[in-house]
Amino acid sequence: MKSTLTILLFSPHSAIWIHAFPEALIAEALQQENHRIVYVGCGEEFQSFCVCMSAYGLKQSSSEQEKKAICKICNKQKEIIKNNFKFDGYDISKLVTETERARTELILQKTTFQNFLELKIDGIELGRIALYELLLQYKKSNLNFSKNEWSSYLISLKNTLISFFASRRILDKEKPDRVLTYNSLYSVNQVCCQLAESRGIPTYFLHAGSNLSNRLETMMLGTKSTYAFNENLKDYWNTYKQIPCSHDSLKLVTDHFLHLFEGKHFLAYSSAKIDKIDIRDLFKVKENQKILVAAMSSNDESFAAEAINAIPQYDNLIFPQQIDWIQFVIEFVRYRPDLFLIIRVHPREFPNKRDSVRSEYAQILEKVFKNLPDNVKLNLPEDHLSIYDLAEYTDLFLNCLSSVGEEMSLLGIPVLIYSSDLVAYPSEINYVATSQEDFCQKIDVALADGWSFERVRTTYRWYVLKLVRSIFDISDSVRWYETNSSAKKPTYQQILVNFIYRIYYKILFTILRNNTRVNYNERIQDCKKRATSLKAQKVISKLIQDKKNIVLDIINQEEEPSIDLSTETEALKHEISRLSNRFFRRI
């Protein structure tokens, strides 16, 4: 039977198995629907430094031996995937000519601090694209580089250039109908995607789901990037905000929050929630004062996305920068003795469980936070306070663009934001200020309104849309469990798998340094134990084949079983009870 589409699977990061294996499952689902898969690996082309090396804890300065060990893992796992999934394809290292390598070196020699943003080939802004991982690694909030940072940038730029030449060659050769990659924001992936889009070829990204209770058992699939995915979700909000949710769906949302409360997951920046802590006593809040928490965001993540044009820069904000907003709030509270402001600096600005770098932005904030009024206090990561400890006592959260804005709304707490454009969720679940004067007035309006059950209901519906309706369930082939949480009792097999993964990552460097062979049998077993086909196979194929943006584009809501409002209300009360009994006694 003739293939329907040719799909280029750009996959140069096979060393990250929790990305590479689910990615292969999606590609196999497409292959089983008679689409042709062209699998593109790395072939040690990015041996100077790459995303895989970063994921294993290496840095640009790590030894050549350590880097080669990661390349070995990448090569081996790539071959396991290609052999078990029967994928044909190429390595980037085999696609680039000596002429292109020489051109790459010449470009690197001519690239300077002054001209790197001007580097374009065929209209693709390579100098800009190469910034992404670097800005996150060093937590940059500007484009002024130290000597060490510039050296790291040149490595990224070299990889980006090589990816460009390889991608251009394979697009010319294969003329694919679609391009698919895991996390399209990675610089070498972004180049391939932009080249494809410049030729009118739709590109799709893959990413693990956002629900921490089953993250690896689910998959996001959509056009362009995760940022586009969130915007597409928001477009569907007007439809789904009116639809009551089933108890099973609401339960999955609660499971996610119970994982957040425990603070064990590497994606949960907040510390674990502490029992028996009195926030009013800790910060010396007076009895007659209402508590406001200003939740700051990590500046480098938004800066990195803006730098590569993954998100737009907005010029019509009532506070041009986050720092302008926080300074305004401080001055507002200074003259309101009835209020007490706690400024929560984002944990990412400081060394944390994911990285060890202190951001440049943290140094700027320290200057702003000198000589604060008596009714304003800082909550820094060193306090080891959970955002959910604060939530038990907070009367109003003030938010810029953090996910805290949706999390606190689910707990029924009022949240005030100053721009609908900045947040990755429907702004209507918060109060939205339209001017600085309106911002001040809405503080009092939100405080007067207080906690709301209907706010809980509405935000639960948003999370069901985000965590349940819009993702693909791949648990028929993936049974990986990242954390042991009271949110979901793990099976014996899940506990064992989780234990193996934790031990694996803890001793990885010891294994590499001692030149001990990594046991790949677990990877092979993952492949052998996968389902014959994913249940979502036909829907995945239809999304790609019909050029749809997200799965919601092809779901017929009328075919779903309807839930009446009273049934949802009873289910919500049960889920609120789960949150309240376990961690959050206020609601």
PDB file of C-alpha atoms in Angstrom, residues 479-586:
ATOM      1  CA  ARG A 479       4.516   2.878  32.542  1.00  0.00           C
ATOM      2  CA  TRP A 480       7.117   5.210  33.990  1.00  0.00           C
ATOM      3  CA  TYR A 481       6.470   6.719  37.388  1.00  0.00           C
ATOM      4  CA  GLU A 482       8.551   9.729  38.402  1.00  0.00           C
ATOM      5  CA  THR A 483       7.636  10.297  42.048  1.00  0.00           C
ATOM      6  CA  ASN A 484       6.082   8.344  44.894  1.00  0.00           C
ATOM      7  CA  SER A 485       3.197  10.525  46.032  1.00  0.00           C
ATOM      8  CA  SER A 486       0.092  10.180  48.113  1.00  0.00           C
ATOM      9  CA  ALA A 487      -1.756  11.577  45.098  1.00  0.00           C
ATOM     10  CA  LYS A 488      -1.682   8.219  43.395  1.00  0.00           C
ATOM     11  CA  LYS A 489      -0.692   4.973  44.997  1.00  0.00           C
ATOM     12  CA  PRO A 490       1.967   3.382  42.793  1.00  0.00           C
ATOM     13  CA  THR A 491       1.991  -0.278  41.935  1.00  0.00           C
ATOM     14  CA  TYR A 492       4.908  -2.484  42.910  1.00  0.00           C
ATOM     15  CA  GLN A 493       6.177  -2.325  39.333  1.00  0.00           C
ATOM     16  CA  GLN A 494       5.994   1.481  39.300  1.00  0.00           C
ATOM     17  CA  ILE A 495       7.913   1.706  42.571  1.00  0.00           C
ATOM     18  CA  LEU A 496      10.579  -0.587  41.147  1.00  0.00           C
ATOM     19  CA  VAL A 497      10.880   1.381  37.900  1.00  0.00           C
ATOM     20  CA  ASN A 498      11.021   4.665  39.811  1.00  0.00           C
ATOM     21  CA  PHE A 499      13.732   3.287  42.082  1.00  0.00           C
ATOM     22  CA  ILE A 500      15.787   2.078  39.127  1.00  0.00           C
ATOM     23  CA  TYR A 501      15.572   5.461  37.398  1.00  0.00           C
ATOM     24  CA  ARG A 502      16.567   7.376  40.530  1.00  0.00           C
ATOM     25  CA  ILE A 503      19.540   5.123  41.145  1.00  0.00           C
ATOM     26  CA  TYR A 504      20.492   5.280  37.473  1.00  0.00           C
ATOM     27  CA  TYR A 505      20.744   9.053  37.395  1.00  0.00           C
ATOM     28  CA  LYS A 506      22.491   9.275  40.763  1.00  0.00           C
ATOM     29  CA  ILE A 507      25.285   6.918  39.782  1.00  0.00           C
ATOM     30  CA  LEU A 508      25.528   7.903  36.119  1.00  0.00           C
ATOM     31  CA  PHE A 509      28.668   9.974  36.533  1.00  0.00           C
ATOM     32  CA  THR A 510      30.357   7.261  38.552  1.00  0.00           C
ATOM     33  CA  ILE A 511      29.558   4.789  35.806  1.00  0.00           C
ATOM     34  CA  LEU A 512      30.954   7.090  33.126  1.00  0.00           C
ATOM     35  CA  ARG A 513      34.122   7.994  34.987  1.00  0.00           C
ATOM     36  CA  ASN A 514      34.889   4.340  35.679  1.00  0.00           C
ATOM     37  CA  ASN A 515      34.233   3.382  32.049  1.00  0.00           C
ATOM     38  CA  THR A 516      31.648   0.859  33.175  1.00  0.00           C
ATOM     39  CA  ARG A 517      29.307  -0.344  30.450  1.00  0.00           C
ATOM     40  CA  VAL A 518      25.734   0.912  30.741  1.00  0.00           C
ATOM     41  CA  ASN A 519      23.137  -1.884  30.754  1.00  0.00           C
ATOM     42  CA  TYR A 520      20.732  -1.237  27.868  1.00  0.00           C
ATOM     43  CA  ASN A 521      18.516  -4.216  28.537  1.00  0.00           C
ATOM     44  CA  GLU A 522      15.890  -1.987  30.185  1.00  0.00           C
ATOM     45  CA  ARG A 523      15.652   0.069  27.011  1.00  0.00           C
ATOM     46  CA  ILE A 524      15.216  -3.042  24.905  1.00  0.00           C
ATOM     47  CA  GLN A 525      12.557  -4.302  27.310  1.00  0.00           C
ATOM     48  CA  ASP A 526      10.694  -0.986  27.008  1.00  0.00           C
ATOM     49  CA  CYS A 527      10.560  -1.587  23.272  1.00  0.00           C
ATOM     50  CA  LYS A 528       9.524  -5.218  23.554  1.00  0.00           C
ATOM     51  CA  LYS A 529       6.801  -4.547  26.115  1.00  0.00           C
ATOM     52  CA  ARG A 530       5.169  -1.720  24.205  1.00  0.00           C
ATOM     53  CA  ALA A 531       1.624  -2.173  22.977  1.00  0.00           C
ATOM     54  CA  THR A 532       1.133  -3.542  19.490  1.00  0.00           C
ATOM     55  CA  SER A 533      -0.387  -0.176  18.672  1.00  0.00           C
ATOM     56  CA  LEU A 534      -1.365   2.925  20.636  1.00  0.00           C
ATOM     57  CA  LYS A 535      -5.064   3.386  21.308  1.00  0.00           C
ATOM     58  CA  ALA A 536      -4.679   6.953  20.084  1.00  0.00           C
ATOM     59  CA  GLN A 537      -3.056   5.874  16.817  1.00  0.00           C
ATOM     60  CA  LYS A 538      -5.782   6.956  14.399  1.00  0.00           C
ATOM     61  CA  VAL A 539      -6.364  10.289  16.143  1.00  0.00           C
ATOM     62  CA  ILE A 540      -2.622  11.040  16.086  1.00  0.00           C
ATOM     63  CA  SER A 541      -2.537  10.282  12.370  1.00  0.00           C
ATOM     64  CA  LYS A 542      -5.606  12.389  11.634  1.00  0.00           C
ATOM     65  CA  LEU A 543      -4.145  15.390  13.482  1.00  0.00           C
ATOM     66  CA  ILE A 544      -0.935  15.237  11.440  1.00  0.00           C
ATOM     67  CA  GLN A 545      -2.520  14.311   8.126  1.00  0.00           C
ATOM     68  CA  ASP A 546      -5.251  16.966   8.289  1.00  0.00           C
ATOM     69  CA  LYS A 547      -2.781  19.707   9.312  1.00  0.00           C
ATOM     70  CA  LYS A 548      -4.627  20.414  12.554  1.00  0.00           C
ATOM     71  CA  ASN A 549      -3.023  22.369  15.385  1.00  0.00           C
ATOM     72  CA  ILE A 550      -4.003  20.296  18.434  1.00  0.00           C
ATOM     73  CA  VAL A 551      -6.169  17.268  19.144  1.00  0.00           C
ATOM     74  CA  LEU A 552      -9.122  19.474  20.118  1.00  0.00           C
ATOM     75  CA  ASP A 553      -9.370  20.464  16.450  1.00  0.00           C
ATOM     76  CA  ILE A 554     -10.594  16.975  15.559  1.00  0.00           C
ATOM     77  CA  ILE A 555     -12.627  16.025  18.626  1.00  0.00           C
ATOM     78  CA  ASN A 556     -16.399  16.147  18.354  1.00  0.00           C
ATOM     79  CA  GLN A 557     -17.522  17.393  21.738  1.00  0.00           C
ATOM     80  CA  GLU A 558     -21.088  16.234  21.084  1.00  0.00           C
ATOM     81  CA  GLU A 559     -19.914  12.602  21.089  1.00  0.00           C
ATOM     82  CA  GLU A 560     -18.564  12.864  24.652  1.00  0.00           C
ATOM     83  CA  PRO A 561     -20.845  11.761  27.505  1.00  0.00           C
ATOM     84  CA  SER A 562     -22.512  14.788  29.081  1.00  0.00           C
ATOM     85  CA  ILE A 563     -22.108  15.552  32.786  1.00  0.00           C
ATOM     86  CA  ASP A 564     -24.745  17.577  34.592  1.00  0.00           C
ATOM     87  CA  LEU A 565     -23.800  20.482  36.844  1.00  0.00           C
ATOM     88  CA  SER A 566     -24.903  18.844  40.103  1.00  0.00           C
ATOM     89  CA  THR A 567     -22.803  15.749  39.385  1.00  0.00           C
ATOM     90  CA  GLU A 568     -19.779  17.955  38.748  1.00  0.00           C
ATOM     91  CA  THR A 569     -20.465  19.923  41.943  1.00  0.00           C
ATOM     92  CA  GLU A 570     -20.468  16.781  44.075  1.00  0.00           C
ATOM     93  CA  ALA A 571     -17.291  15.582  42.397  1.00  0.00           C
ATOM     94  CA  LEU A 572     -15.664  18.978  42.984  1.00  0.00           C
ATOM     95  CA  LYS A 573     -16.549  18.859  46.673  1.00  0.00           C
ATOM     96  CA  HIS A 574     -14.854  15.481  46.894  1.00  0.00           C
ATOM     97  CA  GLU A 575     -11.721  16.745  45.138  1.00  0.00           C
ATOM     98  CA  ILE A 576     -11.587  19.877  47.294  1.00  0.00           C
ATOM     99  CA  SER A 577     -11.815  17.578  50.296  1.00  0.00           C
ATOM    100  CA  ARG A 578      -8.816  15.614  49.009  1.00  0.00           C
ATOM    101  CA  LEU A 579      -6.807  18.824  48.730  1.00  0.00           C
ATOM    102  CA  SER A 580      -7.984  20.136  52.064  1.00  0.00           C
ATOM    103  CA  ASN A 581      -7.539  16.941  54.084  1.00  0.00           C
ATOM    104  CA  ARG A 582      -4.104  16.202  52.769  1.00  0.00           C
ATOM    105  CA  PHE A 583      -2.427  19.570  52.473  1.00  0.00           C
ATOM    106  CA  PHE A 584      -4.622  22.636  52.295  1.00  0.00           C
ATOM    107  CA  ARG A 585      -6.852  22.949  55.311  1.00  0.00           C
ATOM    108  CA  ARG A 586      -8.128  26.412  54.442  1.00  0.00           C
TER     109      ARG A 586
END
